[in-house]
Short mmCIF file of C-alpha atoms and ligand atoms in Angstrom, two decimals:
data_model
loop_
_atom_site.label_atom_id
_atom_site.label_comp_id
_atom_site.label_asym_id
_atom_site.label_seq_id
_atom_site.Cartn_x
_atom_site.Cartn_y
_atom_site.Cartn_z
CA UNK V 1 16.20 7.35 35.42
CA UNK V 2 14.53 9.73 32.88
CA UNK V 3 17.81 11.66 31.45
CA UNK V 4 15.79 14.87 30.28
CA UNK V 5 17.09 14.82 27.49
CA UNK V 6 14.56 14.08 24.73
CA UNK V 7 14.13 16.53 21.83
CA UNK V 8 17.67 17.56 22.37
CA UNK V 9 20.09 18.03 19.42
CA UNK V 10 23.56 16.99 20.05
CA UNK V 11 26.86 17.22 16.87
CA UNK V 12 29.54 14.35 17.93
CA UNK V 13 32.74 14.77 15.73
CA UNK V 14 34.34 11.54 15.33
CA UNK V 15 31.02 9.80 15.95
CA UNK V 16 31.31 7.34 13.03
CA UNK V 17 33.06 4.12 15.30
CA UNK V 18 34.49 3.62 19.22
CA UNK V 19 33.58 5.86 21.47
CA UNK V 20 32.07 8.47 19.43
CA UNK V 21 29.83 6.30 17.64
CA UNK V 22 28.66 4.49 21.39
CA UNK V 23 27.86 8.30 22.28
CA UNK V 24 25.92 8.98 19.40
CA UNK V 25 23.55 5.56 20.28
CA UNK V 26 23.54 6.41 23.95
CA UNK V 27 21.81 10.08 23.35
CA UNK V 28 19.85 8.30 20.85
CA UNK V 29 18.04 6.11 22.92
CA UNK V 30 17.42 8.81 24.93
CA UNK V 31 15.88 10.79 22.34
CA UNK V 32 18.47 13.26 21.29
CA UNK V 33 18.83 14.03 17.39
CA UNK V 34 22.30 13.47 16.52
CA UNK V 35 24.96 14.75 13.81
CA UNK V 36 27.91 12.70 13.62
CA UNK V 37 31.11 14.17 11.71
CA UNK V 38 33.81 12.14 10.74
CA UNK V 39 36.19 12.41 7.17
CA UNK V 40 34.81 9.06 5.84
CA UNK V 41 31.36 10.52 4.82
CA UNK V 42 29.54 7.30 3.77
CA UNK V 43 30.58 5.29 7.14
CA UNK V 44 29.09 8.35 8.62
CA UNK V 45 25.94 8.18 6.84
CA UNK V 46 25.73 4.53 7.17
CA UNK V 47 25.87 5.19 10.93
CA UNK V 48 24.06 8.00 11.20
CA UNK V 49 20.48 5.85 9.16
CA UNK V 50 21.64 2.80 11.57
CA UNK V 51 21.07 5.54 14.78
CA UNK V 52 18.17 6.83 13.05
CA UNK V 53 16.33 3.27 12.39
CA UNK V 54 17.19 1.56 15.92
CA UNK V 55 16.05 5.01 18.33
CA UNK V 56 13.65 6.56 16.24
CA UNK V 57 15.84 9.85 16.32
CA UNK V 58 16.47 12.66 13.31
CA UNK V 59 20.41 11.00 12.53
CA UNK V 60 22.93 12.88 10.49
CA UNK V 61 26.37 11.96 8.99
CA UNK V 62 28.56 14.71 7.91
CA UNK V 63 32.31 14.27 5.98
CA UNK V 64 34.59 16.97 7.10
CA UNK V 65 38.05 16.84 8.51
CA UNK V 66 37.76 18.55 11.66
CA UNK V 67 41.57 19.56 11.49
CA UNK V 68 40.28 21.98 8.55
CA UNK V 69 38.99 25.22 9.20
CA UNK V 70 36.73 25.09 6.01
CA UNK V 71 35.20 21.88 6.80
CA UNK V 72 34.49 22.72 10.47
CA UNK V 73 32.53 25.51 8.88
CA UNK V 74 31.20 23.45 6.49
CA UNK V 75 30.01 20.95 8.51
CA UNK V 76 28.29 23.58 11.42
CA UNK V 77 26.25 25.08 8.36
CA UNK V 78 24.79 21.88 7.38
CA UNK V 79 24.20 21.90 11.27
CA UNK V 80 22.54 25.14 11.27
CA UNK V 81 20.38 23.68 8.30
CA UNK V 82 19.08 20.74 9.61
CA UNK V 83 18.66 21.40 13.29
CA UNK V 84 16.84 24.15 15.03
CA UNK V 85 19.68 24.93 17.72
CA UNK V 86 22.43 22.97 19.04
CA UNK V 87 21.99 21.46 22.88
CA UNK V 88 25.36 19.52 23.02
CA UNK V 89 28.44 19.49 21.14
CA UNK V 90 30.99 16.60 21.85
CA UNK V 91 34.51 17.46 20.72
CA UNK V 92 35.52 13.84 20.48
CA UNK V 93 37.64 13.47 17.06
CA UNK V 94 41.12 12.15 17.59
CA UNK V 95 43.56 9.90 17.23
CA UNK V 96 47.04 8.58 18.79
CA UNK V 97 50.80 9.45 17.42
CA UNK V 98 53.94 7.67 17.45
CA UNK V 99 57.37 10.16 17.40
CA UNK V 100 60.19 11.72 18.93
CA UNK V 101 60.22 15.10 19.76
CA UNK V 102 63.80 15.71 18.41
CA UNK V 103 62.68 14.28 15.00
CA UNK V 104 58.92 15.71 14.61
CA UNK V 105 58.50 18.36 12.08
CA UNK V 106 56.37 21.46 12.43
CA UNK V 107 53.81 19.71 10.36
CA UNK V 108 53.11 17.08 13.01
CA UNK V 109 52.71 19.42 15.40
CA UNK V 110 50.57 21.57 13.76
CA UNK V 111 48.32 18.22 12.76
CA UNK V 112 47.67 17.14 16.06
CA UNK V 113 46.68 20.86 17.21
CA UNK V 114 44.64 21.08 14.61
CA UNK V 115 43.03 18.26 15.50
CA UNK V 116 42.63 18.15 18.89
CA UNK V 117 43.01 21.99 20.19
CA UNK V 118 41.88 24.16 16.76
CA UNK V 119 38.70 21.59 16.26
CA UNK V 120 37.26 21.91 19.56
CA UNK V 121 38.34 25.70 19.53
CA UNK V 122 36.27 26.20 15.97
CA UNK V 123 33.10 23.66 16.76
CA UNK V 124 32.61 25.74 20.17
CA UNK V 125 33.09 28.75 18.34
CA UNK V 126 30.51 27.89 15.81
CA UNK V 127 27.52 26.30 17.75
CA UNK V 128 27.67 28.38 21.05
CA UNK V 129 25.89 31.09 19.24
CA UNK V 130 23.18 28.33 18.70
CA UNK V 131 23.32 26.95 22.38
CA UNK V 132 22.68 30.57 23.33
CA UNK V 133 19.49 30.70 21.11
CA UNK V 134 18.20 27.62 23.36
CA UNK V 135 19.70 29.46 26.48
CA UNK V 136 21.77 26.85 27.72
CA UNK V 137 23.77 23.06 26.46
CA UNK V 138 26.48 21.36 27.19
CA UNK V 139 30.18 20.61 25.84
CA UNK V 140 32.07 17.83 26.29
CA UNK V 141 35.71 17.39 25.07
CA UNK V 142 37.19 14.01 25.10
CA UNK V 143 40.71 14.23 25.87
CA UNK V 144 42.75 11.31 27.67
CA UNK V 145 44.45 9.86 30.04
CA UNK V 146 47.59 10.97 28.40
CA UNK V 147 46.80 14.41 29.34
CA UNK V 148 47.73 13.60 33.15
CA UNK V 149 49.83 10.72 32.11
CA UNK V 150 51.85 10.72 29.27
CA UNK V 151 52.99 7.50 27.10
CA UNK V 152 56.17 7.23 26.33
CA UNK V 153 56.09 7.09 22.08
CA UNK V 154 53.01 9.92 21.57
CA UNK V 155 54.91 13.35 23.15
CA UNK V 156 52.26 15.32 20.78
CA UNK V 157 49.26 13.13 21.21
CA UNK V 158 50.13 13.64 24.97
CA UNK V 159 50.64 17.12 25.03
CA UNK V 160 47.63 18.53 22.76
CA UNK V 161 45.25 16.59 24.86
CA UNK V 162 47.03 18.23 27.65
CA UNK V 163 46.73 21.72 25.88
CA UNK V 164 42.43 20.50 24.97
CA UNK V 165 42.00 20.37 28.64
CA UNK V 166 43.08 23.77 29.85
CA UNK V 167 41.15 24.76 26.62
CA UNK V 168 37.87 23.30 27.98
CA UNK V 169 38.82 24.71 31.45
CA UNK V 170 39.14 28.70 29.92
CA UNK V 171 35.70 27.88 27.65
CA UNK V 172 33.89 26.54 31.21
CA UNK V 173 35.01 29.70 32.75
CA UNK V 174 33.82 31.87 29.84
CA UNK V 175 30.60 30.26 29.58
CA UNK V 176 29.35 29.40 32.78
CA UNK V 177 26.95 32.77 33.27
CA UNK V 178 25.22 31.14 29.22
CA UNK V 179 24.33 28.56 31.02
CA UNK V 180 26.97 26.41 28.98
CA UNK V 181 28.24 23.21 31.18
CA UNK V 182 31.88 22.49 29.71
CA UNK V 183 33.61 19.53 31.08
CA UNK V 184 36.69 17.32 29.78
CA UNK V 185 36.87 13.07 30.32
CA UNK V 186 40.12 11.94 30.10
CA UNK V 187 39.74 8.16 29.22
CA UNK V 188 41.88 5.49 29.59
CA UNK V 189 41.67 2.37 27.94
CA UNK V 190 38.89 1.69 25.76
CA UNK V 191 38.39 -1.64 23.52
CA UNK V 192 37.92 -0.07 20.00
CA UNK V 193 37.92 -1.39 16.91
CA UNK V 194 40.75 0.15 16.07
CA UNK V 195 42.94 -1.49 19.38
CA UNK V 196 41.45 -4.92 17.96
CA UNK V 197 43.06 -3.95 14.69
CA UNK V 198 46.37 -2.92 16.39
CA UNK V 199 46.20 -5.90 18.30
CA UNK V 200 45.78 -7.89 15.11
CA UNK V 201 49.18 -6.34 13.17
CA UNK V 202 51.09 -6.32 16.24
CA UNK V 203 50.76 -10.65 16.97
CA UNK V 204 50.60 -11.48 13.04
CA UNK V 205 52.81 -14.31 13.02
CA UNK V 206 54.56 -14.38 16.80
CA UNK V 207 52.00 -17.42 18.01
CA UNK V 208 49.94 -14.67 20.32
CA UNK V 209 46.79 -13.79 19.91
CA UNK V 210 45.41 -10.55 19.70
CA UNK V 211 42.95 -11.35 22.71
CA UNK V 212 46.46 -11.97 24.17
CA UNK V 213 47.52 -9.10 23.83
CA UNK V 214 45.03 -7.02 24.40
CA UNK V 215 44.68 -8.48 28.08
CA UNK V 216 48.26 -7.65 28.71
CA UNK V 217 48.15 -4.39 27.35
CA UNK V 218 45.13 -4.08 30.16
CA UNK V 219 47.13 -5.64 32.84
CA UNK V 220 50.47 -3.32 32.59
CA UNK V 221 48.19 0.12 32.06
CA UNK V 222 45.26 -0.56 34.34
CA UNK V 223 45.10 -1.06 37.53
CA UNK V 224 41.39 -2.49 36.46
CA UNK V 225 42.92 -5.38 34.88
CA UNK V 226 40.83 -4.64 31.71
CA UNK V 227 39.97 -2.33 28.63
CA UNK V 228 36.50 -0.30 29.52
CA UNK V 229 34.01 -0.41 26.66
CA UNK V 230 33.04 2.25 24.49
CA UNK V 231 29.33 1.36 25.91
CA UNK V 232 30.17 1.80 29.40
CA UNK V 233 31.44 4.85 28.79
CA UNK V 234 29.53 6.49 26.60
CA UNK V 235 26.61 6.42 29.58
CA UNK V 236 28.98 8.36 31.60
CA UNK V 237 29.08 11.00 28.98
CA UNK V 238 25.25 10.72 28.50
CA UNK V 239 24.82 11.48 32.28
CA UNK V 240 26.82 14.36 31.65
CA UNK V 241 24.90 15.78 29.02
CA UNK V 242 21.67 15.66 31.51
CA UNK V 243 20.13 18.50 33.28
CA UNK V 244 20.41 16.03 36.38
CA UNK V 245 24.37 16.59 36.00
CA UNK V 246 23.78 19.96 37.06
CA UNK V 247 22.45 21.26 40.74
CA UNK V 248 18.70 22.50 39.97
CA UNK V 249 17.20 25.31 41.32
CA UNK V 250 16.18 24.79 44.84
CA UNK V 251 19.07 21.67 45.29
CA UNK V 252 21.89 21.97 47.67
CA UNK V 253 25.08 21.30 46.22
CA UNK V 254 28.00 20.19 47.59
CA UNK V 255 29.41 23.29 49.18
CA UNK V 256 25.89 24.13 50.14
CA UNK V 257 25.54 26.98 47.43
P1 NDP I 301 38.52 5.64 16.83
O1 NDP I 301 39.79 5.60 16.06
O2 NDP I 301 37.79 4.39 17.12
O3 NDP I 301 37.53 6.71 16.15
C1 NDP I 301 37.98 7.98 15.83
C2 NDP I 301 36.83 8.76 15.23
O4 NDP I 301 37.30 10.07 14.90
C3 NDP I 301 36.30 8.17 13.95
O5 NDP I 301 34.93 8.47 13.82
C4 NDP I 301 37.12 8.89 12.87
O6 NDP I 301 36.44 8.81 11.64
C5 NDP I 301 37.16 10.29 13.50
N1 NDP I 301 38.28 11.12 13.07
C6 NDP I 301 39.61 10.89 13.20
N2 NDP I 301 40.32 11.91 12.65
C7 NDP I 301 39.41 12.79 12.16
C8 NDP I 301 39.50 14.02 11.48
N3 NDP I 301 40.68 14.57 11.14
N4 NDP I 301 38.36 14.66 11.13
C9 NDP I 301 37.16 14.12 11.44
N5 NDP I 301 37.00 12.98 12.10
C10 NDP I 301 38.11 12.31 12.45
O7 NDP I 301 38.88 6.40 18.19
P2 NDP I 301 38.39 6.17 19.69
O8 NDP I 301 36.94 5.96 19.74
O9 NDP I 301 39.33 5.19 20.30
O10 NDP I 301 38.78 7.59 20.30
C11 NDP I 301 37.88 8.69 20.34
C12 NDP I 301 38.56 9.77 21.14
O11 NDP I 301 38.88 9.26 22.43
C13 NDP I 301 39.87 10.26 20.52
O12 NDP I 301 39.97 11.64 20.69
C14 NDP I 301 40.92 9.54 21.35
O13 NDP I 301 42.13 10.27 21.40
C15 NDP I 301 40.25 9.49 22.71
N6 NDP I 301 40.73 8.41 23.58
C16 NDP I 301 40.61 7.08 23.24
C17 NDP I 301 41.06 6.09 24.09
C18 NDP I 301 40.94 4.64 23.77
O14 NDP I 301 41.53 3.80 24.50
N7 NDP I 301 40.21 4.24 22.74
C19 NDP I 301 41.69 6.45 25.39
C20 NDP I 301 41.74 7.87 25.64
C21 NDP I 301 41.28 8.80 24.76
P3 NDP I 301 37.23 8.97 10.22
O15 NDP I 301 38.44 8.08 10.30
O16 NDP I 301 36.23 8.59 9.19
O17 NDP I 301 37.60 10.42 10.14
#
């Protein structure tokens, strides 16, 4: 299936490894130029020429915190330079916590906001001016599972993924008559590099394995029995990116519309 989605220009924070990175390749191979954004600036170039070399696509890496106001503005510029519009922006930066909420300071809180509400909030902010320009594109915001179903030791990761989805739900709303799709996936388990790694400290020296552990992990969280991978997922988000996501003129849709 032709995606229709050559020529397009797509920014993917936290595109540097896991699921952002198997994003990046999948609009890549589709033809999409890609910026990937991510604080460790050379993995992100290293990346970003790896991308370029294997689809024969215009590749980008770009250092910036995404928690940081300055380097979200930073980073959209450098956007703004090399690209000639903006068709997609995945909000995709993020990472898991581990507290109580009677013994988390402001400070946490206000990291993991940053992070997962403020970024998305500033990156839309930023590039819908340039999605207008091409008169229409497409955000997605990666959120979780945790948004719908919290874990027991992350209260904040759980509850600013909760807070990024009724953010994308407000910006959908908002942008719907630009032509602007916005849509949320909340993911659930997704073999990462950095799980292996978990996996890895968490069975040093108790005789399991990390594979071990990993597979239990899978078989007390998922009804699936198994970790998805970042590959199989990242054509999902692909799909979503396409004009064939969206009812075309002349198409029935489901409520006949
Ligand atoms: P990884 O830890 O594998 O990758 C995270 C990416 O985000 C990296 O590129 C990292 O690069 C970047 N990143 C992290 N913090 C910042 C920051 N402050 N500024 C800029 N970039 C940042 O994560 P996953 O691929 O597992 O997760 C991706 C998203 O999916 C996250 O939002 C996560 O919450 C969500 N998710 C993941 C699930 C899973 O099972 N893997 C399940 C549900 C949701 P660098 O360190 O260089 O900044």
């Amino acid at each position: 299936m032709d995606l229709e989605l050559r020529g397009k220009r797509a920014v993917i924070t936290g595109g540097s490894v896991g699921i952002g990175l198997a994003v990046a390749h999948a609009l890549a191979a589709e033809g999409v130029d890609v910026a990937i954004v991510a604080r460790d600036g050379a993995r992100a170039e290293r990346e970003a020429s790896e991308i370029a070399a294997s689809h024969r696509v215009k590749a980008l890496g770009i250092a910036a915190d995404v928690s940081k106001a300055g380097d979200v503005e930073r980073s959209c510029a450098r956007v703004a330079a090399a690209f000639d519009g903006v068709d997609i922006l995945i909000n995709n930066a993020g990472t898991g916590s581990s507290e109580k909420i009677m013994e988390a300071g402001d400070d946490r809180w206000q990291y993991y906001w940053d992070l997962h509400v403020m970024a998305a909030v500033r990156f839309s902010r930023a590039l819908v001016p340039l999605m207008r320009k091409r008169r229409g594109g497409v955000i997605l915001n990666t959120a979780s599972i945790c948004a719908k179903q919290p874990l027991g030791y992350e209260p904040i990761y759980n509850t600013t993924k909760a807070a990024l989805v009724m953010f994308s739900k407000c910006l959908a709303n908002e942008l719907v008559k630009d032509g602007i799709r916005v849509n949320t996936i909340n993911p659930g388990l997704v073999l990462t590099p950095d799980w292996r790694k978990t996996a890895g400290i968490l069975t040093a020296g108790t005789g399991k394995t990390p594979e071990q552990y990993l597979d239990d992990v899978a078989k007390e969280n998922a009804p699936i029995g198994r970790f998805a991978t970042p590959e199989e997922l990242a054509h999902f988000y692909a799909f979503l990116c396409s004009p064939r996501a969206s009812p075309r003129k002349g198409e029935s849709t489901w409520n006949g519309n």
